[in-house]
PDB file of C-alpha atoms in Angstrom:
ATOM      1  CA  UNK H   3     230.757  72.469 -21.924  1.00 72.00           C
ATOM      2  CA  UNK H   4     227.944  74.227 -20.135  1.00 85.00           C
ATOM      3  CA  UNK H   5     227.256  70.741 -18.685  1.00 86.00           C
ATOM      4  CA  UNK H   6     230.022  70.030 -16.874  1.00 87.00           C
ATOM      5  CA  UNK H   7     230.023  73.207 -15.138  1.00 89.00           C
ATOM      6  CA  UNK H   8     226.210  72.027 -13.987  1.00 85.00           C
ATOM      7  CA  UNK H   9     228.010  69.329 -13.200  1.00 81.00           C
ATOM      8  CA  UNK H  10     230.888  70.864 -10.965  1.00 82.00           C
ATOM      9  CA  UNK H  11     228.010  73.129  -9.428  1.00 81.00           C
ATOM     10  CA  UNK H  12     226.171  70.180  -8.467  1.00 72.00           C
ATOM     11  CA  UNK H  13     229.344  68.472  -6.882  1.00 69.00           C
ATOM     12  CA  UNK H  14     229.560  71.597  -4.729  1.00 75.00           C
ATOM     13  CA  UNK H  15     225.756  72.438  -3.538  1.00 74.00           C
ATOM     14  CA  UNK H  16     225.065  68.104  -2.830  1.00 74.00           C
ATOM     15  CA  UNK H  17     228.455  67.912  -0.706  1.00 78.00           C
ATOM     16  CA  UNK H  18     226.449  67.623   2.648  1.00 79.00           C
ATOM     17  CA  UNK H  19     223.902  64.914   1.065  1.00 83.00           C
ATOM     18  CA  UNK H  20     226.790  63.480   0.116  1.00 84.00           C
ATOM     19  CA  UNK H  21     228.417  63.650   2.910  1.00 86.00           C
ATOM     20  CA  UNK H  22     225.621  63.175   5.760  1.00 88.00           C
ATOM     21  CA  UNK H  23     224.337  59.852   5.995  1.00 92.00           C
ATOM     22  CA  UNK H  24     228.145  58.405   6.516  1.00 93.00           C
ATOM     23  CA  UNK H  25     228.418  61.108   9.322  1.00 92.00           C
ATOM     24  CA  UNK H  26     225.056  60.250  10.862  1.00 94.00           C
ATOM     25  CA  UNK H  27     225.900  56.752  10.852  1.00 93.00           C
ATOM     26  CA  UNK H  28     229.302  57.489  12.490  1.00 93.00           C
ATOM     27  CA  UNK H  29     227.429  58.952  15.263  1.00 93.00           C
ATOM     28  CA  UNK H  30     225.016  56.530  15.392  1.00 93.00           C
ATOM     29  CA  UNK H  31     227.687  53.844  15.781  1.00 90.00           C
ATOM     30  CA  UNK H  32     230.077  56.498  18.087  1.00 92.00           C
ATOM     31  CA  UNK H  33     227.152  56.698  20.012  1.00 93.00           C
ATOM     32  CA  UNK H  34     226.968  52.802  20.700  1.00 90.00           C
ATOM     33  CA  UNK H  35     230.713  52.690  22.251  1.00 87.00           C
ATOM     34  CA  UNK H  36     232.532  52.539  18.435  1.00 85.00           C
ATOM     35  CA  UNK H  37     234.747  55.150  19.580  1.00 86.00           C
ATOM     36  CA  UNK H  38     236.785  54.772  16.498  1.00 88.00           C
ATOM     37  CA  UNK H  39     233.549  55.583  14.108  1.00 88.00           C
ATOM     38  CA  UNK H  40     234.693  58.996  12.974  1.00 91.00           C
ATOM     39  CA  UNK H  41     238.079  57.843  12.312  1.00 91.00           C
ATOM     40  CA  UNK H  42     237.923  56.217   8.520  1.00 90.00           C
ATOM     41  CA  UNK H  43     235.163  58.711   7.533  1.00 90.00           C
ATOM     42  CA  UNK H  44     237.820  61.099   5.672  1.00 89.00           C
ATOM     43  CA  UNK H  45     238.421  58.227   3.213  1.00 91.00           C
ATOM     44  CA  UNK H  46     234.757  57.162   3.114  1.00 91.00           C
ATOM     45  CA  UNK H  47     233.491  60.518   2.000  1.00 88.00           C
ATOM     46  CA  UNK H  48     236.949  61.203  -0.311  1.00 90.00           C
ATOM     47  CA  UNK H  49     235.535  57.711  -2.072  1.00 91.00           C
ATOM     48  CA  UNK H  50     232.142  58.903  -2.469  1.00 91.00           C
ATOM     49  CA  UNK H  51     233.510  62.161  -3.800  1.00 86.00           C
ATOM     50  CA  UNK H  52     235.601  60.569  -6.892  1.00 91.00           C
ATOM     51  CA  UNK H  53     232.563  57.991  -7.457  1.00 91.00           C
ATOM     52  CA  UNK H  54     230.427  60.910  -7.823  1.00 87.00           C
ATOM     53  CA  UNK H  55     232.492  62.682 -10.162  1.00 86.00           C
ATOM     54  CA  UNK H  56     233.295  59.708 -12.225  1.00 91.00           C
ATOM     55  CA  UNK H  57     229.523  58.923 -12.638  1.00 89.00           C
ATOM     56  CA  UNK H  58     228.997  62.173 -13.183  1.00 85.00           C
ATOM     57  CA  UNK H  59     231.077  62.870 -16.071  1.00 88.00           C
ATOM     58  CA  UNK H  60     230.312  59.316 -17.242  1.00 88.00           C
ATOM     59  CA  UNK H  61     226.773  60.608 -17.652  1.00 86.00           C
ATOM     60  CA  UNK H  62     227.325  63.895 -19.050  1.00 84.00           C
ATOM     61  CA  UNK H  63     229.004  61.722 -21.578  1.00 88.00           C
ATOM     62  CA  UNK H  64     226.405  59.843 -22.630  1.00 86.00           C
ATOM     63  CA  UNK H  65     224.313  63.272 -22.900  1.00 82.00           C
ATOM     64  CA  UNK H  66     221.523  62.084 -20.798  1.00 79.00           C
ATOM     65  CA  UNK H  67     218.378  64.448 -20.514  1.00 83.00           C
ATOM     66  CA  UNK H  68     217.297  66.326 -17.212  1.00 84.00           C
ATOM     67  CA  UNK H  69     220.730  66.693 -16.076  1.00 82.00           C
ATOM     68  CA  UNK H  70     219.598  67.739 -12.181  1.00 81.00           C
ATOM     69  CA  UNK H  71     217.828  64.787 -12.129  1.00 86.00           C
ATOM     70  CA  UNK H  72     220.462  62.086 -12.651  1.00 86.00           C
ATOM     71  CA  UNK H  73     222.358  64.201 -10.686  1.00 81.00           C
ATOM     72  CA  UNK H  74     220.376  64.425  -7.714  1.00 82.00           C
ATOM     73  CA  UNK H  75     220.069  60.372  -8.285  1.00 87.00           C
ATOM     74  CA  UNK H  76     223.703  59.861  -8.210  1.00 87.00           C
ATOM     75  CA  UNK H  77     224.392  61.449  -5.101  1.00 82.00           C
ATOM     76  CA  UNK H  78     221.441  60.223  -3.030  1.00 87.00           C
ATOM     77  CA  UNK H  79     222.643  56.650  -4.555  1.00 91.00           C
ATOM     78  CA  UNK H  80     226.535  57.310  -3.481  1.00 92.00           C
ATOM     79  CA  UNK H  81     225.560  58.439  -0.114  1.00 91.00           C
ATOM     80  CA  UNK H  82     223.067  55.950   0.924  1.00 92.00           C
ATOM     81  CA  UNK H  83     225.110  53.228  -0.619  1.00 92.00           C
ATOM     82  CA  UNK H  84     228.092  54.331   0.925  1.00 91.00           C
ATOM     83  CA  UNK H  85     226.650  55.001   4.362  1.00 92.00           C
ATOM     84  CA  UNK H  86     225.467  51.833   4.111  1.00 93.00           C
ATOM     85  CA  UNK H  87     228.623  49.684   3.309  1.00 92.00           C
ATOM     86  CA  UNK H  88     230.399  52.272   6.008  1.00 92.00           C
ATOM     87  CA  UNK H  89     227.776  50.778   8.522  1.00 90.00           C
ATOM     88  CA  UNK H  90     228.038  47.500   7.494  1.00 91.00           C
ATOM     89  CA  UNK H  91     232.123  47.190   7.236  1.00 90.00           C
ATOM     90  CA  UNK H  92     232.205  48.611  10.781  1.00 87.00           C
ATOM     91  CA  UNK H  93     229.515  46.556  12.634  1.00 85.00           C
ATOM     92  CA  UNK H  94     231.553  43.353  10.795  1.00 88.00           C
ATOM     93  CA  UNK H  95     234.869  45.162  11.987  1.00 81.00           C
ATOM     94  CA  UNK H  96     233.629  45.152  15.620  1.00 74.00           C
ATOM     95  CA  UNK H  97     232.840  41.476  15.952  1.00 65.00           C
TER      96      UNK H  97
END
């Protein structure tokens, strides 16, 4: 139990790693003339959110050791992968 209130904790403190790379791209691209950037970010980040979570828990499950570890690994993955596929969807969007 004690686990997945490390685990809730962590959701809370790594919300703006989670949630910074999608922004920063956003700008980047806002600041390029995508003046629709910021727009679909809500959903982007809401996505990352619930993949967190479910990896989370999914890992907590499987009692892994050094719990702040694979957390810190699942966020920085689900940011950077989803800032990256945010990038990528709306440089293909713009063509």
């Amino acid at each position: 139990m004690h686990r997945i209130v490390l685990a809730v904790l962590g959701i809370a403190i790594l919300f703006c790693l989670l949630c910074g790379p999608a922004w920063y791209v956003a700008l980047r691209l806002w600041r390029r003339g995508d003046l629709d950037a910021f727009r679909p970010l809500r959903a982007v980040w809401v996505t990352q959110a619930v993949l967190a979570c479910v990896l989370l828990f999914g890992a907590d499950s499987l009692t892994l050791a050094n719990p702040a570890a694979w957390m810190v690994g699942i966020f920085l993955g689900v940011s950077l992968g989803g800032a990256g596929l945010f990038g990528g969807w709306r440089l293909l969007r713009r063509r």
